[in-house]
Amino acid sequence: MIFLRRLVQLLALLVHSGWWGVAPNPTDEGALRAGHGEHGEPGHQEPHKDSYSTFASEFLESRYLSDDGFTGYPFPTAPPVDPFAKIKVIDCGVTKGCIRYGKPGCDAETCDYFLSYRRIGTDVEYEMSADTDGWVAVGFSSDKKMGGDDVMGCVHDDNGRVRIHHFYNVGQWAKEIKRNPARDEEGVFENNRVTCRFKRPLYVPREETLVDLHLSWYYLFAWGPAIQGSITRHDIDSPPVSDHMISIYKYEDLFMPSAVYQTFNSPLCLLLIVALTFYLLMGTP
């Protein structure tokens, strides 16, 4: 603080002495001559109450300095980052397609897994969310099996960030690919869920690790834990797969019951429930 005050005093001294580059004011020179008369005799001169040095010192101290440091005009800061906009399920089947996996009636914040897609110009925007603290991904497959699939994944790293990665399934193992088509990436980890949003080009040159999204594909859904920002094996042994090929041009709202609800919805299970109910109502002889 002492250093800053001395710096202000030095700046004021430089201004007062003319070293600061302030050009002499003709009116000041005339006033100086008038003060000494025509023959250099002392004359009457009003005192200059606000000199450059006094003004500089008072201005800097009043505007920028206090006992605690700089005040008045704070240093500029970076603009705040917009918070992650929640996924709107009300648009499912209308302006975007959605696939939900989990409990009947679940949404992007309660499903075990959630995916949405929509076309925006020459891009496709994807939104993904899963009940995990690690990663969530979608794969584009020509069949219903893992292997030879283009995969986009959102990974929660140890620094709390969610990043979008590009993978290629080699058998049951996902290999990260340096060529990442994702853009406009954003993600968040909240309430033990990984949620993300990104765009990817609709048309791309065909190659082994990157598919054209204007074609229809089976969608593979997976999620699981991550270690130091690297994905590990998915949470369930048999990740869900869409029962038909998904077209980016058709906005569907699909629901896929999780394993526990699939069990209760199976014909055999329903038959057993009906038989047990009938037995309890009729009673035993």
Short mmCIF file of N, CA, C and O in Angstrom, two decimals, residues 90-160:
data_model
loop_
_atom_site.label_atom_id
_atom_site.label_comp_id
_atom_site.label_asym_id
_atom_site.label_seq_id
_atom_site.Cartn_x
_atom_site.Cartn_y
_atom_site.Cartn_z
N ILE A 90 -40.75 -31.93 -23.48
CA ILE A 90 -42.03 -31.56 -24.09
C ILE A 90 -41.92 -31.50 -25.61
O ILE A 90 -42.91 -31.60 -26.34
N ASP A 91 -40.68 -31.35 -26.12
CA ASP A 91 -40.46 -31.28 -27.57
C ASP A 91 -40.32 -32.66 -28.20
O ASP A 91 -40.23 -32.77 -29.43
N CYS A 92 -40.26 -33.71 -27.38
CA CYS A 92 -40.05 -35.06 -27.91
C CYS A 92 -41.20 -35.47 -28.84
O CYS A 92 -42.38 -35.31 -28.50
N GLY A 93 -40.84 -35.97 -30.02
CA GLY A 93 -41.83 -36.40 -30.99
C GLY A 93 -42.43 -35.26 -31.78
O GLY A 93 -43.24 -35.49 -32.69
N VAL A 94 -42.03 -34.01 -31.48
CA VAL A 94 -42.57 -32.84 -32.17
C VAL A 94 -41.47 -32.15 -32.96
O VAL A 94 -41.50 -32.13 -34.20
N THR A 95 -40.51 -31.57 -32.25
CA THR A 95 -39.40 -30.89 -32.92
C THR A 95 -38.09 -31.64 -32.74
O THR A 95 -37.05 -31.16 -33.20
N LYS A 96 -38.11 -32.77 -32.09
CA LYS A 96 -36.92 -33.61 -31.96
C LYS A 96 -37.34 -35.03 -31.62
O LYS A 96 -38.47 -35.26 -31.14
N GLY A 97 -36.46 -35.97 -31.91
CA GLY A 97 -36.72 -37.35 -31.57
C GLY A 97 -36.10 -37.69 -30.23
O GLY A 97 -35.07 -37.13 -29.85
N CYS A 98 -36.72 -38.60 -29.47
CA CYS A 98 -36.24 -38.97 -28.15
C CYS A 98 -36.32 -40.48 -27.95
O CYS A 98 -37.24 -41.14 -28.45
N ILE A 99 -35.36 -41.00 -27.22
CA ILE A 99 -35.38 -42.40 -26.78
C ILE A 99 -35.15 -42.40 -25.28
O ILE A 99 -34.18 -41.81 -24.78
N ARG A 100 -36.05 -43.05 -24.54
CA ARG A 100 -35.96 -43.11 -23.09
C ARG A 100 -35.83 -44.57 -22.66
O ARG A 100 -36.53 -45.44 -23.17
N TYR A 101 -34.96 -44.79 -21.73
CA TYR A 101 -34.76 -46.15 -21.19
C TYR A 101 -34.84 -46.07 -19.67
O TYR A 101 -34.11 -45.29 -19.05
N GLY A 102 -35.74 -46.86 -19.09
CA GLY A 102 -35.87 -46.85 -17.64
C GLY A 102 -37.29 -47.09 -17.20
O GLY A 102 -38.00 -47.94 -17.75
N LYS A 103 -37.72 -46.29 -16.23
CA LYS A 103 -39.06 -46.43 -15.66
C LYS A 103 -40.08 -45.76 -16.56
O LYS A 103 -39.82 -44.67 -17.10
N PRO A 104 -41.24 -46.36 -16.75
CA PRO A 104 -42.28 -45.71 -17.58
C PRO A 104 -42.59 -44.30 -17.08
O PRO A 104 -42.72 -44.06 -15.88
N GLY A 105 -42.68 -43.36 -18.03
CA GLY A 105 -42.97 -41.98 -17.69
C GLY A 105 -41.77 -41.15 -17.28
O GLY A 105 -41.92 -39.99 -16.89
N CYS A 106 -40.55 -41.72 -17.37
CA CYS A 106 -39.35 -40.99 -16.96
C CYS A 106 -39.01 -39.91 -17.98
O CYS A 106 -39.49 -39.92 -19.11
N ASP A 107 -38.17 -38.97 -17.56
CA ASP A 107 -37.74 -37.90 -18.44
C ASP A 107 -36.22 -37.83 -18.45
O ASP A 107 -35.54 -38.76 -17.98
N ALA A 108 -35.68 -36.71 -18.96
CA ALA A 108 -34.23 -36.58 -19.12
C ALA A 108 -33.48 -36.57 -17.79
O ALA A 108 -32.27 -36.79 -17.77
N GLU A 109 -34.18 -36.32 -16.69
CA GLU A 109 -33.53 -36.25 -15.39
C GLU A 109 -33.80 -37.47 -14.52
O GLU A 109 -33.22 -37.61 -13.44
N THR A 110 -34.69 -38.36 -14.98
CA THR A 110 -35.03 -39.53 -14.17
C THR A 110 -34.84 -40.86 -14.89
O THR A 110 -34.82 -41.91 -14.24
N CYS A 111 -34.73 -40.84 -16.22
CA CYS A 111 -34.50 -42.10 -16.94
C CYS A 111 -33.10 -42.65 -16.64
O CYS A 111 -32.17 -41.89 -16.35
N ASP A 112 -32.97 -43.96 -16.72
CA ASP A 112 -31.63 -44.54 -16.62
C ASP A 112 -30.75 -44.00 -17.74
O ASP A 112 -29.56 -43.73 -17.54
N TYR A 113 -31.36 -43.83 -18.91
CA TYR A 113 -30.66 -43.30 -20.08
C TYR A 113 -31.65 -42.50 -20.90
O TYR A 113 -32.82 -42.88 -21.05
N PHE A 114 -31.18 -41.38 -21.45
CA PHE A 114 -32.03 -40.53 -22.29
C PHE A 114 -31.21 -40.01 -23.45
O PHE A 114 -30.05 -39.61 -23.29
N LEU A 115 -31.81 -39.97 -24.65
CA LEU A 115 -31.17 -39.43 -25.84
C LEU A 115 -32.19 -38.65 -26.65
O LEU A 115 -33.34 -39.09 -26.80
N SER A 116 -31.78 -37.51 -27.17
CA SER A 116 -32.63 -36.77 -28.13
C SER A 116 -31.78 -36.37 -29.32
O SER A 116 -30.56 -36.25 -29.22
N TYR A 117 -32.43 -36.15 -30.46
CA TYR A 117 -31.74 -35.73 -31.68
C TYR A 117 -32.66 -34.81 -32.47
O TYR A 117 -33.89 -34.93 -32.43
N ARG A 118 -32.08 -33.86 -33.18
CA ARG A 118 -32.84 -32.98 -34.07
C ARG A 118 -31.89 -32.37 -35.09
O ARG A 118 -30.69 -32.19 -34.83
N ARG A 119 -32.41 -32.03 -36.24
CA ARG A 119 -31.63 -31.42 -37.30
C ARG A 119 -31.61 -29.91 -37.12
O ARG A 119 -32.65 -29.28 -36.88
N ILE A 120 -30.44 -29.33 -37.26
CA ILE A 120 -30.28 -27.87 -37.25
C ILE A 120 -29.40 -27.51 -38.43
O ILE A 120 -28.17 -27.63 -38.36
N GLY A 121 -30.02 -27.11 -39.52
CA GLY A 121 -29.25 -26.81 -40.73
C GLY A 121 -28.57 -28.06 -41.26
O GLY A 121 -29.22 -29.08 -41.52
N THR A 122 -27.25 -28.00 -41.38
CA THR A 122 -26.49 -29.16 -41.87
C THR A 122 -25.91 -29.97 -40.72
O THR A 122 -25.06 -30.82 -40.94
N ASP A 123 -26.40 -29.70 -39.49
CA ASP A 123 -25.91 -30.43 -38.31
C ASP A 123 -27.04 -31.23 -37.69
O ASP A 123 -28.22 -31.02 -37.96
N VAL A 124 -26.64 -32.15 -36.83
CA VAL A 124 -27.57 -32.87 -35.97
C VAL A 124 -27.16 -32.58 -34.53
O VAL A 124 -26.00 -32.74 -34.17
N GLU A 125 -28.12 -32.13 -33.74
CA GLU A 125 -27.83 -31.86 -32.33
C GLU A 125 -28.29 -33.05 -31.50
O GLU A 125 -29.42 -33.52 -31.62
N TYR A 126 -27.38 -33.53 -30.65
CA TYR A 126 -27.69 -34.63 -29.74
C TYR A 126 -27.67 -34.13 -28.31
O TYR A 126 -26.84 -33.29 -27.93
N GLU A 127 -28.58 -34.68 -27.51
CA GLU A 127 -28.59 -34.47 -26.07
C GLU A 127 -28.61 -35.84 -25.42
O GLU A 127 -29.38 -36.72 -25.81
N MET A 128 -27.74 -36.02 -24.42
CA MET A 128 -27.66 -37.31 -23.74
C MET A 128 -27.62 -37.09 -22.24
O MET A 128 -27.08 -36.09 -21.75
N SER A 129 -28.16 -38.06 -21.52
CA SER A 129 -28.13 -38.02 -20.07
C SER A 129 -28.25 -39.44 -19.54
O SER A 129 -28.98 -40.26 -20.10
N ALA A 130 -27.53 -39.73 -18.45
CA ALA A 130 -27.59 -41.06 -17.85
C ALA A 130 -27.33 -40.97 -16.37
O ALA A 130 -26.65 -40.06 -15.88
N ASP A 131 -27.87 -41.93 -15.65
CA ASP A 131 -27.70 -42.01 -14.21
C ASP A 131 -26.34 -42.63 -13.89
O ASP A 131 -26.23 -43.82 -13.61
N THR A 132 -25.30 -41.81 -13.98
CA THR A 132 -23.93 -42.27 -13.76
C THR A 132 -23.05 -41.08 -13.42
O THR A 132 -23.40 -39.94 -13.73
N ASP A 133 -21.92 -41.36 -12.80
CA ASP A 133 -20.95 -40.29 -12.53
C ASP A 133 -19.75 -40.39 -13.48
O ASP A 133 -18.76 -39.69 -13.29
N GLY A 134 -19.86 -41.26 -14.50
CA GLY A 134 -18.73 -41.48 -15.40
C GLY A 134 -18.95 -41.00 -16.82
O GLY A 134 -18.51 -39.92 -17.20
N TRP A 135 -19.63 -41.79 -17.63
CA TRP A 135 -19.78 -41.47 -19.04
C TRP A 135 -21.12 -41.96 -19.58
O TRP A 135 -21.74 -42.86 -19.01
N VAL A 136 -21.55 -41.35 -20.68
CA VAL A 136 -22.76 -41.75 -21.39
C VAL A 136 -22.45 -41.65 -22.87
O VAL A 136 -21.75 -40.73 -23.31
N ALA A 137 -22.96 -42.59 -23.66
CA ALA A 137 -22.59 -42.64 -25.07
C ALA A 137 -23.73 -43.19 -25.93
O ALA A 137 -24.65 -43.85 -25.44
N VAL A 138 -23.63 -42.89 -27.23
CA VAL A 138 -24.53 -43.46 -28.22
C VAL A 138 -23.66 -43.97 -29.37
O VAL A 138 -22.70 -43.32 -29.78
N GLY A 139 -24.01 -45.16 -29.88
CA GLY A 139 -23.30 -45.74 -31.00
C GLY A 139 -24.21 -45.89 -32.20
O GLY A 139 -25.42 -46.10 -32.05
N PHE A 140 -23.63 -45.78 -33.40
CA PHE A 140 -24.38 -45.91 -34.64
C PHE A 140 -23.92 -47.19 -35.32
O PHE A 140 -22.75 -47.31 -35.71
N SER A 141 -24.83 -48.15 -35.43
CA SER A 141 -24.46 -49.49 -35.88
C SER A 141 -25.32 -49.92 -37.05
O SER A 141 -26.50 -49.56 -37.15
N SER A 142 -24.72 -50.72 -37.93
CA SER A 142 -25.47 -51.29 -39.06
C SER A 142 -26.20 -52.57 -38.65
O SER A 142 -27.02 -53.08 -39.41
N ASP A 143 -25.88 -53.09 -37.48
CA ASP A 143 -26.59 -54.24 -36.93
C ASP A 143 -26.89 -53.94 -35.46
O ASP A 143 -26.73 -52.81 -35.01
N LYS A 144 -27.26 -54.89 -34.71
CA LYS A 144 -27.59 -54.68 -33.31
C LYS A 144 -26.48 -55.13 -32.37
O LYS A 144 -26.69 -55.26 -31.16
N LYS A 145 -25.30 -55.33 -32.93
CA LYS A 145 -24.20 -55.85 -32.12
C LYS A 145 -23.08 -54.82 -32.01
O LYS A 145 -22.88 -54.01 -32.92
N MET A 146 -22.33 -54.88 -30.91
CA MET A 146 -21.15 -54.04 -30.76
C MET A 146 -20.04 -54.56 -31.65
O MET A 146 -19.89 -55.77 -31.84
N GLY A 147 -19.27 -53.61 -32.18
CA GLY A 147 -18.17 -53.98 -33.07
C GLY A 147 -18.28 -53.23 -34.38
O GLY A 147 -19.28 -53.37 -35.09
N GLY A 148 -17.26 -52.42 -34.69
CA GLY A 148 -17.28 -51.65 -35.92
C GLY A 148 -18.28 -50.51 -35.89
O GLY A 148 -18.90 -50.21 -36.91
N ASP A 149 -18.45 -49.88 -34.72
CA ASP A 149 -19.46 -48.84 -34.56
C ASP A 149 -18.84 -47.47 -34.31
O ASP A 149 -17.85 -47.33 -33.59
N ASP A 150 -19.44 -46.46 -34.91
CA ASP A 150 -19.09 -45.06 -34.65
C ASP A 150 -19.80 -44.66 -33.35
O ASP A 150 -21.02 -44.83 -33.21
N VAL A 151 -19.05 -44.11 -32.39
CA VAL A 151 -19.60 -43.83 -31.06
C VAL A 151 -19.25 -42.41 -30.63
O VAL A 151 -18.11 -41.96 -30.79
N MET A 152 -20.23 -41.70 -30.08
CA MET A 152 -20.02 -40.40 -29.46
C MET A 152 -20.29 -40.54 -27.97
O MET A 152 -21.34 -41.05 -27.58
N GLY A 153 -19.33 -40.09 -27.15
CA GLY A 153 -19.47 -40.24 -25.72
C GLY A 153 -19.18 -38.95 -24.97
O GLY A 153 -18.35 -38.14 -25.38
N CYS A 154 -19.87 -38.76 -23.86
CA CYS A 154 -19.64 -37.62 -22.97
C CYS A 154 -19.05 -38.15 -21.67
O CYS A 154 -19.67 -38.99 -21.01
N VAL A 155 -17.87 -37.67 -21.32
CA VAL A 155 -17.10 -38.24 -20.22
C VAL A 155 -16.90 -37.19 -19.13
O VAL A 155 -16.45 -36.07 -19.40
N HIS A 156 -17.20 -37.58 -17.91
CA HIS A 156 -17.00 -36.73 -16.74
C HIS A 156 -15.60 -37.01 -16.19
O HIS A 156 -15.31 -38.13 -15.76
N ASP A 157 -14.71 -35.98 -16.20
CA ASP A 157 -13.34 -36.20 -15.75
C ASP A 157 -13.18 -35.83 -14.28
O ASP A 157 -14.12 -35.39 -13.62
N ASP A 158 -11.96 -35.99 -13.77
CA ASP A 158 -11.69 -35.76 -12.36
C ASP A 158 -11.76 -34.30 -11.98
O ASP A 158 -11.81 -33.95 -10.79
N ASN A 159 -11.72 -33.39 -12.95
CA ASN A 159 -11.80 -31.96 -12.68
C ASN A 159 -13.24 -31.45 -12.67
O ASN A 159 -13.47 -30.25 -12.55
N GLY A 160 -14.19 -32.37 -12.80
CA GLY A 160 -15.59 -31.98 -12.78
C GLY A 160 -16.15 -31.56 -14.11
O GLY A 160 -17.32 -31.18 -14.21
#
